[in-house]
Amino acid sequence: MFSRLRAYMRDYKQGVQILNEGYAKYSKHGRAWVSPTILCQPTVMLATSHISWFFKQPEDVLSNKVVQASLLEAPYVISDRLFENPLHNDIIRKDLTRNLESLTPGIVEEINVSLDEVWGTDTETWREVKVLETMQKLAVRTASRALVGLPLCRNEVYLKNAIHHAMGMALGGLVCRLLLPGVLKPALGHVAGLPCRYFTWRSYRLLAPQIKQHMEAIENEPSDTSNPEKGSSYSTLENIVRASLKHPDPRERSPWAITERPPEKQYVERIRDEAATVLQESNGPWTRSAVARLYLADSAIRESMRCSTVGGRGAIHEVMSKEGLTLPDGQFVPQGTYLGLPFIPIHRDEEFYPGPDEFDPERFLEHKPSIAILDPEKDGADRADEKSVSKKQALATTSETFLAFSHGRHACPGRFFAAHVLKLTLAEMLLRYDIQHLPERPVGKYISDFMEPPTKATISVRRRKATISVRRRKATTSSSGLQAEKAEEIVNGNV
Ligand code: HEM
């Protein structure tokens, strides 16, 4: 028991170091090994040569769903129904991603209104702002704009609820798992889940009038237009209500069923130039295809996710087969064992990423930039055949060696939306604000293998006087092939 406690303490303090050591000693040599983790039971980390095999295993052999439900302590903290009927997965995968075009104007407006509030509109003086606060505000506002729309996405109570709900879910699961012995969970687990349930209830109260409106509108629709094309009036919330009304289980039909180093200064200028050029070329407001042409921004964000992977271990699956499982290296693991991949060491492996400790914003660019709009219904490789090759390296494309959104059946379905919003946010920040370059990159700290961002980090920003017009010169394709035509100068005009 004491040796297990010692292992947990070591994982808490040196989780990433343990991962790196195990990776070099075993994973790189075709052997699986056991990694202690304070978050759940000890987990078998697979070898790099096992990755293809791992992602091919069916759900009844290796299940990720069971692990997610167990890590969140679903029955106590949220609800088992969320895992039994994952309505949200289909809505995110299909409706949300398909409707990125019609959601874009609202998302851009939300980014700018939020930036005005957090970074101000003063063009004379620099303002010191907190990085984490900015990103939290922008993330929750833009996601809420896309999911529930106006006016709720600007309702402070609703937004705080959303943040507290997410924190309550993570903390509730942690308390339940770490502090409550199995026998006490049925009695006390619901107490650990109380904060999460409370914020869920408060959110429902705020959402109820909108849900009711959508239900009435859907019920009054003529039967032959039960799923009309929405175009610019697309609403994610309406589609969630629509899907829940069709659900075979009557309980789900109720409205309550919803359940290192800083980059070189020149790169910042180049990402700004790229945004200005793309916007100019698209002759107007941002569109989905314009955002898809932000190649350098795409590559730089993907590189940032490679270098600063949030979770060091990932894609955790539980062995479901009663008879256990034999790994490709011949080792046997019994039913109930957790298997996973060491994300951080894979992202820092010289074999997959030459110069792995360098932050290289151009790493994923090819000479001819050709990242096209991603079709979420196909995998990167299929899409690449249709249009071009570099989509394989696009921000939302997962692979066996780019795992920030995981990979395979349970890869993050929100990644197309997240990639779109992240690129838009970066572009709008740079087009509208000057940002003082920091000599040193503020670093986060790892607790076990989880990255806590540098919570106190600040940057100085100032609203740009000039909005954008771009004087262009004939193709000056840089060595990275960043742009066919390069924005040369940013002067007056309007974004
Ligand atoms: C930069 C932002 C994001 C990152 C880095 C990210 C990362 C991930 C990762 C690593 C997983 C796999 C978890 C596991 O294996 O247990 C995941 C799953 C998931 N993500 Fe995301 N995510 C992001 C944004 C989003 C957004 C915006 C949404 C919703 C709109 C979303 C919805 C989901 C869902 C529903 C799953 C579970 C999928 C399943 O089990 O099949 N994510 N995400």
Coordinates of C-alpha atoms and ligand atoms in Angstrom, one line a residue:
M1 CA 0.0 0.0 0.0
F2 CA 2.8 2.4 0.9
S3 CA 4.7 1.7 -2.3
R4 CA 1.5 2.5 -4.3
L5 CA 1.1 5.8 -2.3
R6 CA 4.8 6.6 -3.0
A7 CA 4.1 6.0 -6.7
Y8 CA 1.1 8.3 -6.7
M9 CA 3.1 11.1 -5.0
R10 CA 5.9 10.7 -7.6
D11 CA 3.3 10.9 -10.4
Y12 CA 1.8 14.0 -8.8
K13 CA 5.2 15.8 -8.8
Q14 CA 6.9 14.2 -11.7
G15 CA 4.2 12.8 -14.0
V16 CA 5.7 14.0 -17.2
Q17 CA 9.2 12.9 -16.3
I18 CA 7.9 9.4 -15.5
L19 CA 6.2 9.3 -18.9
N20 CA 9.3 10.4 -20.7
E21 CA 11.5 7.8 -19.0
G22 CA 9.0 5.0 -19.6
Y23 CA 8.6 6.0 -23.2
A24 CA 12.4 6.0 -23.8
K25 CA 13.0 2.8 -22.0
Y26 CA 10.0 0.7 -23.1
S27 CA 7.5 2.4 -25.6
K28 CA 10.3 3.1 -28.1
H29 CA 11.4 -0.6 -27.9
G30 CA 8.1 -2.2 -28.6
R31 CA 7.2 -2.9 -24.9
A32 CA 4.1 -1.8 -22.9
W33 CA 4.7 -0.6 -19.4
V34 CA 2.6 0.4 -16.3
S35 CA 2.4 4.0 -15.4
P36 CA 1.0 5.0 -11.9
T37 CA -1.5 7.9 -12.1
I38 CA -3.2 9.8 -9.3
L39 CA -6.3 10.2 -11.5
C40 CA -7.3 6.6 -11.9
Q41 CA -6.0 3.1 -11.6
P42 CA -2.5 2.4 -12.9
T43 CA -2.6 2.5 -16.7
V44 CA -0.6 0.4 -19.2
M45 CA 1.2 2.8 -21.6
L46 CA 1.5 1.2 -25.0
A47 CA 4.5 1.1 -27.4
T48 CA 4.7 3.3 -30.5
S49 CA 4.6 0.1 -32.5
H50 CA 1.2 -0.7 -30.9
I51 CA -0.6 2.5 -31.9
S52 CA -2.2 1.3 -35.2
W53 CA -3.3 -2.0 -33.6
F54 CA -4.7 0.0 -30.6
F55 CA -7.0 2.3 -32.6
K56 CA -8.3 -0.7 -34.7
Q57 CA -9.8 -2.5 -31.6
P58 CA -13.6 -2.5 -31.5
E59 CA -15.6 -1.0 -28.5
D60 CA -16.4 -4.4 -27.1
V61 CA -12.7 -5.2 -26.8
L62 CA -11.4 -1.8 -25.7
S63 CA -13.8 0.9 -24.5
N64 CA -13.1 4.6 -24.1
K65 CA -16.7 5.3 -23.2
V66 CA -16.5 3.2 -20.1
V67 CA -13.4 5.0 -19.0
Q68 CA -14.8 8.5 -19.6
A69 CA -17.9 7.6 -17.6
S70 CA -15.8 6.2 -14.8
L71 CA -13.4 9.2 -14.7
L72 CA -16.3 11.6 -14.5
E73 CA -18.0 9.4 -11.9
A74 CA -21.0 9.8 -14.2
P75 CA -23.8 8.3 -12.1
Y76 CA -23.0 10.7 -9.2
V77 CA -21.7 13.8 -10.9
I78 CA -23.6 14.2 -14.1
S79 CA -25.9 11.4 -15.4
D80 CA -25.4 8.0 -16.9
R81 CA -28.0 9.0 -19.5
L82 CA -25.4 11.3 -21.1
F83 CA -23.3 8.3 -21.9
E84 CA -26.1 5.9 -22.8
N85 CA -27.7 8.4 -25.2
P86 CA -24.9 10.7 -26.4
L87 CA -27.2 13.0 -28.4
H88 CA -24.5 15.7 -28.2
N89 CA -22.0 13.7 -30.2
D90 CA -24.2 13.6 -33.3
I91 CA -25.2 17.3 -32.9
I92 CA -21.5 18.3 -32.7
R93 CA -20.2 15.9 -35.4
K94 CA -22.9 16.7 -37.9
D95 CA -25.0 19.8 -37.3
L96 CA -22.5 22.1 -35.6
T97 CA -19.6 21.4 -38.0
R98 CA -21.8 21.5 -41.1
N99 CA -23.2 24.9 -40.1
L100 CA -19.9 26.6 -39.5
E101 CA -20.5 28.8 -42.4
S102 CA -23.8 30.3 -41.1
L103 CA -22.4 30.5 -37.6
T104 CA -19.3 32.4 -38.6
P105 CA -20.7 36.0 -38.6
G106 CA -22.1 35.6 -35.1
I107 CA -18.8 34.0 -33.8
V108 CA -16.8 36.9 -35.3
E109 CA -19.2 39.4 -33.7
E110 CA -18.8 37.7 -30.4
I111 CA -15.0 37.6 -30.6
N112 CA -15.0 41.4 -31.2
V113 CA -17.5 42.4 -28.6
S114 CA -15.6 40.3 -26.0
L115 CA -12.3 41.8 -27.1
D116 CA -13.7 45.3 -26.8
E117 CA -14.7 44.4 -23.2
V118 CA -11.6 42.6 -22.1
W119 CA -8.9 44.5 -24.1
G120 CA -10.6 47.8 -24.4
T121 CA -10.8 50.2 -27.4
D122 CA -8.2 52.8 -26.3
T123 CA -5.8 53.4 -29.2
E124 CA -3.3 55.6 -27.2
T125 CA -2.3 53.6 -24.1
W126 CA -1.1 50.1 -23.6
R127 CA -3.2 48.0 -21.3
E128 CA -2.0 45.0 -19.3
V129 CA -4.4 42.1 -19.5
K130 CA -4.6 38.6 -18.1
V131 CA -4.1 35.9 -20.7
L132 CA -6.1 33.2 -19.1
E133 CA -9.0 35.5 -18.3
T134 CA -9.1 36.7 -21.9
M135 CA -9.1 33.2 -23.3
Q136 CA -11.7 31.9 -20.8
K137 CA -14.0 34.8 -21.7
L138 CA -13.6 34.4 -25.4
A139 CA -13.9 30.6 -25.3
V140 CA -17.1 30.6 -23.3
R141 CA -18.7 33.5 -25.2
T142 CA -18.0 32.2 -28.7
A143 CA -19.0 28.6 -27.8
S144 CA -22.2 29.9 -26.2
R145 CA -22.9 32.1 -29.2
A146 CA -22.7 29.0 -31.5
L147 CA -24.6 26.8 -29.1
V148 CA -27.4 28.9 -27.6
G149 CA -27.2 32.2 -29.4
L150 CA -28.1 35.7 -28.3
P151 CA -29.1 36.9 -25.7
L152 CA -28.0 34.1 -23.4
C153 CA -24.4 34.1 -24.7
R154 CA -24.0 37.5 -23.1
N155 CA -25.9 36.7 -19.9
E156 CA -23.2 36.9 -17.2
V157 CA -25.1 34.5 -14.9
Y158 CA -25.4 31.9 -17.7
L159 CA -21.7 32.3 -18.6
K160 CA -20.5 31.9 -15.1
N161 CA -22.7 28.9 -14.7
A162 CA -21.1 27.3 -17.7
I163 CA -17.6 27.8 -16.3
H164 CA -18.6 26.6 -12.8
H165 CA -20.4 23.6 -14.3
A166 CA -17.3 22.5 -16.1
M167 CA -15.2 23.0 -12.9
G168 CA -17.8 21.2 -10.8
M169 CA -17.8 18.3 -13.2
A170 CA -14.0 17.9 -13.0
L171 CA -13.7 18.4 -9.3
G172 CA -16.8 16.3 -8.4
G173 CA -15.3 13.4 -10.4
L174 CA -11.9 13.9 -8.7
V175 CA -13.3 14.1 -5.1
C176 CA -15.5 11.0 -5.7
R177 CA -12.7 9.0 -7.2
L178 CA -9.9 10.0 -4.8
L179 CA -11.6 10.5 -1.5
L180 CA -14.6 8.1 -1.4
P181 CA -14.1 4.4 -1.0
G182 CA -16.3 2.3 -3.3
V183 CA -18.7 1.3 -0.6
L184 CA -19.4 4.9 0.3
K185 CA -20.0 6.1 -3.2
P186 CA -23.7 5.2 -3.5
A187 CA -24.3 7.2 -0.3
L188 CA -21.9 10.1 -0.6
G189 CA -21.1 10.3 -4.3
H190 CA -24.2 12.5 -5.0
V191 CA -22.8 15.0 -2.4
A192 CA -19.6 15.3 -4.5
G193 CA -21.8 15.8 -7.6
L194 CA -24.0 18.5 -6.0
P195 CA -22.1 21.5 -7.4
C196 CA -22.2 20.2 -10.9
R197 CA -25.9 19.3 -10.6
Y198 CA -26.7 22.7 -9.1
F199 CA -25.1 24.6 -12.0
T200 CA -26.8 22.2 -14.5
W201 CA -30.2 23.1 -12.9
R202 CA -29.4 26.8 -12.9
S203 CA -28.5 26.7 -16.6
Y204 CA -31.7 24.8 -17.4
R205 CA -33.7 27.5 -15.7
L206 CA -32.2 30.1 -18.0
L207 CA -32.5 27.9 -21.1
A208 CA -36.1 26.8 -20.5
P209 CA -37.8 29.8 -22.2
Q210 CA -35.7 29.3 -25.3
I211 CA -36.2 25.6 -25.3
K212 CA -40.0 26.0 -25.0
Q213 CA -40.0 28.5 -27.9
H214 CA -38.1 26.0 -30.1
M215 CA -40.4 23.2 -29.1
E216 CA -43.5 25.2 -29.9
A217 CA -42.1 26.3 -33.3
I218 CA -41.1 22.7 -34.2
E219 CA -44.5 21.2 -33.1
N220 CA -46.3 23.8 -35.2
E221 CA -44.3 23.2 -38.3
P222 CA -46.1 21.6 -41.3
S223 CA -45.3 17.9 -41.3
D224 CA -43.6 18.0 -44.8
T225 CA -41.0 20.5 -43.7
S226 CA -40.0 18.8 -40.4
N227 CA -36.3 19.5 -40.9
P228 CA -36.1 22.6 -43.0
E229 CA -32.8 24.0 -44.3
K230 CA -32.0 26.7 -41.9
G231 CA -29.2 28.6 -43.6
S232 CA -28.2 31.8 -41.7
S233 CA -30.9 31.2 -39.0
Y234 CA -29.3 27.9 -37.9
S235 CA -29.5 27.4 -34.1
T236 CA -27.6 24.5 -32.4
L237 CA -30.0 24.7 -29.5
E238 CA -33.0 24.3 -31.8
N239 CA -31.3 21.2 -33.4
I240 CA -30.7 19.7 -29.9
V241 CA -34.4 20.2 -29.1
R242 CA -35.4 18.7 -32.5
A243 CA -33.2 15.6 -31.9
S244 CA -34.4 15.1 -28.4
L245 CA -38.1 15.3 -29.6
K246 CA -37.4 12.5 -32.0
H247 CA -35.7 10.3 -29.5
P248 CA -37.3 6.8 -29.0
D249 CA -37.0 7.1 -25.2
P250 CA -39.8 9.4 -23.9
R251 CA -37.5 10.6 -21.0
E252 CA -35.2 12.0 -23.6
R253 CA -38.0 13.9 -25.3
S254 CA -38.4 16.3 -22.4
P255 CA -36.8 19.7 -22.6
W256 CA -34.5 18.6 -19.8
A257 CA -33.0 15.9 -22.0
I258 CA -30.0 18.1 -23.0
T259 CA -28.0 17.4 -20.9
E260 CA 9.6 27.1 -24.4
R261 CA 9.9 30.0 -26.2
P262 CA 7.6 32.6 -27.5
P263 CA 7.3 32.5 -31.3
E264 CA 9.6 34.9 -33.1
K265 CA 8.2 38.4 -33.4
Q266 CA 8.2 38.1 -37.2
Y267 CA 5.7 35.2 -37.1
V268 CA 3.2 37.4 -35.3
E269 CA 3.5 40.0 -38.1
R270 CA 3.2 37.2 -40.7
I271 CA 0.1 35.7 -39.2
R272 CA -1.4 39.3 -39.1
D273 CA -0.4 39.8 -42.8
E274 CA -1.9 36.5 -43.7
A275 CA -5.2 37.3 -42.0
A276 CA -5.3 40.7 -43.7
T277 CA -4.6 39.2 -47.1
V278 CA -7.2 36.4 -46.8
L279 CA -9.8 38.9 -45.7
Q280 CA -9.0 41.2 -48.6
E281 CA -9.1 38.3 -51.0
S282 CA -12.5 37.1 -49.8
N283 CA -13.8 40.7 -50.3
G284 CA -15.8 41.0 -47.1
P285 CA -16.6 39.3 -43.9
W286 CA -15.0 36.0 -42.8
T287 CA -16.4 32.9 -44.3
R288 CA -15.6 29.3 -43.7
S289 CA -13.5 29.0 -46.8
A290 CA -11.6 32.2 -45.9
V291 CA -10.8 30.8 -42.4
A292 CA -9.6 27.6 -44.1
R293 CA -7.0 29.6 -46.0
L294 CA -5.3 30.9 -42.8
Y295 CA -2.5 28.4 -43.3
L296 CA 0.2 29.9 -41.1
A297 CA -2.3 30.4 -38.2
D298 CA -3.5 26.8 -38.7
S299 CA 0.1 25.4 -38.5
A300 CA 1.1 27.7 -35.6
I301 CA -1.9 26.6 -33.5
R302 CA -1.3 22.9 -34.3
E303 CA 2.4 23.4 -33.3
S304 CA 1.3 25.0 -30.1
M305 CA -0.9 22.1 -29.3
R306 CA 1.9 19.7 -30.1
C307 CA 4.4 21.5 -27.8
S308 CA 1.9 22.2 -24.9
T309 CA -0.3 19.2 -24.9
V310 CA -2.8 19.5 -22.1
G311 CA -2.9 15.9 -21.0
G312 CA 0.3 13.8 -21.0
R313 CA -1.6 10.4 -21.1
G314 CA -4.6 10.0 -23.3
A315 CA -7.0 7.8 -25.3
I316 CA -7.4 5.7 -22.2
H317 CA -9.5 2.6 -22.9
E318 CA -10.6 -0.3 -20.7
V319 CA -10.1 -3.9 -21.6
M320 CA -13.7 -5.3 -22.0
S321 CA -13.2 -8.9 -23.1
K322 CA -13.8 -11.4 -20.3
E323 CA -10.9 -13.5 -21.5
G324 CA -8.5 -10.5 -21.3
L325 CA -6.3 -9.3 -24.1
T326 CA -2.8 -10.2 -25.5
L327 CA -0.9 -7.1 -26.6
P328 CA 1.2 -7.1 -29.8
D329 CA 4.3 -7.6 -27.7
G330 CA 2.9 -10.8 -26.2
Q331 CA 2.1 -9.4 -22.7
F332 CA -1.3 -10.4 -21.3
V333 CA -3.6 -7.9 -19.7
P334 CA -6.8 -9.0 -17.8
Q335 CA -10.3 -7.6 -18.2
G336 CA -10.7 -4.2 -16.5
T337 CA -7.1 -3.1 -17.3
Y338 CA -6.7 0.5 -18.5
L339 CA -4.6 1.0 -21.7
G340 CA -3.5 4.3 -23.1
L341 CA -0.9 6.3 -25.0
P342 CA 1.8 8.6 -23.8
F343 CA 0.8 11.8 -25.7
I344 CA 3.5 14.1 -24.6
P345 CA 6.5 11.9 -25.4
I346 CA 4.9 11.0 -28.8
H347 CA 4.6 14.7 -29.6
R348 CA 8.2 15.3 -28.6
D349 CA 9.6 12.3 -30.5
E350 CA 12.5 13.2 -32.8
E351 CA 11.4 10.3 -35.1
F352 CA 8.0 12.0 -35.8
Y353 CA 9.0 15.7 -35.3
P354 CA 12.5 16.7 -36.3
G355 CA 13.8 19.3 -33.8
P356 CA 11.0 18.4 -31.4
D357 CA 11.9 20.9 -28.7
E358 CA 11.8 23.8 -31.2
F359 CA 8.5 25.7 -31.5
D360 CA 8.3 26.0 -35.3
P361 CA 5.1 27.7 -36.4
E362 CA 5.7 26.6 -40.0
R363 CA 6.2 22.9 -39.1
F364 CA 2.9 21.7 -40.7
L365 CA 3.1 23.9 -43.9
E366 CA 3.8 22.4 -47.2
H367 CA 5.4 24.3 -50.1
K368 CA 2.1 24.8 -51.8
P369 CA -0.5 25.7 -49.1
S370 CA -3.6 23.8 -49.8
I371 CA -5.5 23.2 -46.7
A372 CA -9.1 23.1 -47.8
I373 CA -12.4 23.1 -46.0
L374 CA -12.5 20.0 -43.9
D375 CA -15.3 17.6 -44.4
P376 CA -16.0 16.1 -40.9
E377 CA -17.6 13.0 -42.4
K378 CA -14.4 11.8 -43.9
D379 CA -11.0 11.1 -42.5
G380 CA -8.0 13.3 -43.4
A381 CA -6.5 10.7 -45.7
D382 CA -9.7 10.4 -47.9
R383 CA -10.1 14.1 -48.1
A384 CA -6.5 14.6 -49.1
D385 CA -7.1 12.5 -52.2
E386 CA -9.9 14.8 -53.3
K387 CA -8.2 18.1 -52.9
S388 CA -4.7 18.2 -51.8
V389 CA -2.1 16.6 -49.6
S390 CA -1.5 19.1 -46.9
K391 CA -4.9 18.6 -45.3
K392 CA -3.2 15.6 -43.6
Q393 CA -1.4 18.2 -41.5
A394 CA -4.3 20.6 -40.9
L395 CA -5.1 21.6 -37.3
A396 CA -8.3 19.4 -37.0
T397 CA -6.7 16.4 -38.7
T398 CA -5.8 13.7 -36.1
S399 CA -3.2 11.0 -36.7
E400 CA -1.3 8.3 -34.8
T401 CA 1.3 10.9 -33.9
F402 CA -0.8 14.1 -33.6
L403 CA -3.0 13.3 -30.6
A404 CA -4.0 16.6 -29.1
F405 CA -7.7 15.9 -30.2
S406 CA -7.0 12.1 -29.6
H407 CA -7.6 9.9 -32.7
G408 CA -9.8 7.2 -34.0
R409 CA -13.5 6.5 -33.1
H410 CA -13.4 8.8 -30.0
A411 CA -11.4 11.7 -31.5
C412 CA -12.8 15.0 -30.4
P413 CA -16.0 15.7 -32.5
G414 CA -15.7 19.4 -31.6
R415 CA -12.3 19.8 -33.2
F416 CA -13.6 21.3 -36.5
F417 CA -15.5 23.9 -34.5
A418 CA -12.6 24.5 -32.1
A419 CA -10.1 24.9 -35.0
H420 CA -12.3 27.4 -36.8
V421 CA -12.9 29.5 -33.7
L422 CA -9.3 29.4 -32.6
K423 CA -8.1 30.7 -36.0
L424 CA -10.7 33.4 -36.2
T425 CA -9.8 34.5 -32.7
L426 CA -6.1 34.7 -33.4
A427 CA -6.8 36.6 -36.7
E428 CA -9.2 39.1 -35.1
M429 CA -6.9 39.7 -32.1
L430 CA -4.0 40.5 -34.4
L431 CA -6.0 42.6 -36.9
R432 CA -7.4 44.7 -34.1
Y433 CA -4.6 44.9 -31.5
D434 CA -0.9 45.4 -31.2
I435 CA 0.5 43.0 -28.7
Q436 CA 3.8 43.6 -26.9
H437 CA 6.3 40.8 -27.5
L438 CA 7.4 39.0 -24.3
P439 CA 11.1 38.2 -24.0
E440 CA 10.3 34.9 -22.2
R441 CA 7.3 32.6 -22.7
P442 CA 5.4 32.2 -19.4
V443 CA 5.3 28.5 -18.7
G444 CA 2.6 26.5 -17.1
K445 CA 3.2 23.8 -14.6
Y446 CA 2.3 20.1 -14.8
I447 CA 0.3 18.5 -12.0
S448 CA 0.8 14.8 -12.6
D449 CA 0.6 14.9 -16.4
F450 CA -2.0 17.7 -16.6
M451 CA -0.8 21.2 -17.7
E452 CA -2.0 24.0 -15.5
P453 CA -1.6 27.2 -17.7
P454 CA 0.3 30.1 -16.3
T455 CA -2.7 31.6 -14.4
K456 CA -1.0 34.9 -13.7
A457 CA 0.6 35.6 -17.1
T458 CA -0.2 39.0 -18.5
I459 CA 0.4 40.7 -21.9
S460 CA 0.2 44.4 -22.9
V461 CA -2.2 45.2 -25.7
R462 CA -3.3 48.4 -27.5
R463 CA -6.1 48.8 -30.0
R464 CA -4.7 49.5 -33.5
K465 CA -5.5 52.9 -34.9
A466 CA -5.5 51.8 -38.4
T467 CA -7.9 49.2 -39.5
I468 CA -6.9 47.2 -42.5
S469 CA -6.3 47.7 -46.1
V470 CA -3.6 45.7 -47.9
R471 CA -1.3 46.8 -50.6
R472 CA -0.1 43.7 -52.4
R473 CA 2.8 42.8 -54.6
K474 CA 3.2 40.0 -57.0
A475 CA 3.8 36.5 -55.7
T476 CA 6.6 36.5 -53.3
T477 CA 6.2 33.0 -52.0
S478 CA 8.4 32.5 -49.1
S479 CA 10.5 29.4 -48.5
S480 CA 7.6 27.9 -46.6
G481 CA 5.3 28.8 -49.4
L482 CA 3.1 30.6 -47.0
Q483 CA 1.1 32.8 -49.3
A484 CA 0.7 33.1 -53.0
E485 CA 0.6 36.8 -52.6
K486 CA 2.0 38.4 -49.6
A487 CA 0.4 41.3 -47.7
E488 CA 3.1 43.9 -47.7
E489 CA 1.8 46.6 -45.5
I490 CA -1.1 47.3 -43.3
V491 CA -2.4 50.8 -43.4
N492 CA -5.8 52.5 -43.3
G493 CA -9.1 51.0 -44.2
N494 CA -11.7 48.9 -42.5
V495 CA -12.1 45.3 -41.4
Ligands
HEM1 C1 -9.0 23.1 -28.4 C2 -10.1 22.6 -27.9 C3 -10.4 21.1 -27.7 C4 -9.5 20.1 -27.4 C5 -7.9 20.2 -27.2 C6 -10.2 18.9 -27.2 C7 -9.7 17.6 -26.9 C8 -10.4 16.4 -26.8 C9 -9.8 15.1 -26.6 C10 -8.3 14.8 -26.4 C11 -10.8 14.2 -26.5 C12 -10.7 12.7 -26.2 C13 -10.9 12.4 -24.7 C14 -10.7 11.0 -24.4 O1 -10.0 10.2 -25.1 O2 -11.1 10.6 -23.3 C15 -12.0 14.9 -26.7 C16 -13.3 14.4 -26.7 C17 -14.5 15.1 -26.9 N1 -14.6 16.4 -27.1 FE1 -13.1 17.8 -27.4 N2 -11.6 19.1 -27.4 C18 -11.7 20.5 -27.7 C19 -12.9 21.1 -28.0 C20 -14.1 20.6 -28.0 C21 -15.3 21.3 -28.3 C22 -15.4 22.8 -28.7 C23 -16.4 20.4 -28.2 C24 -17.8 20.6 -28.4 C25 -18.4 21.5 -29.2 C26 -15.8 19.1 -27.8 C27 -16.5 17.9 -27.6 C28 -15.9 16.7 -27.3 C29 -16.7 15.5 -27.0 C30 -18.2 15.4 -27.0 C31 -15.8 14.5 -26.8 C32 -16.1 13.0 -26.5 C33 -16.1 12.2 -27.8 C34 -16.3 10.7 -27.7 O3 -16.2 10.2 -26.6 O4 -16.6 10.0 -28.7 N3 -14.4 19.3 -27.7 N4 -11.8 16.3 -26.9

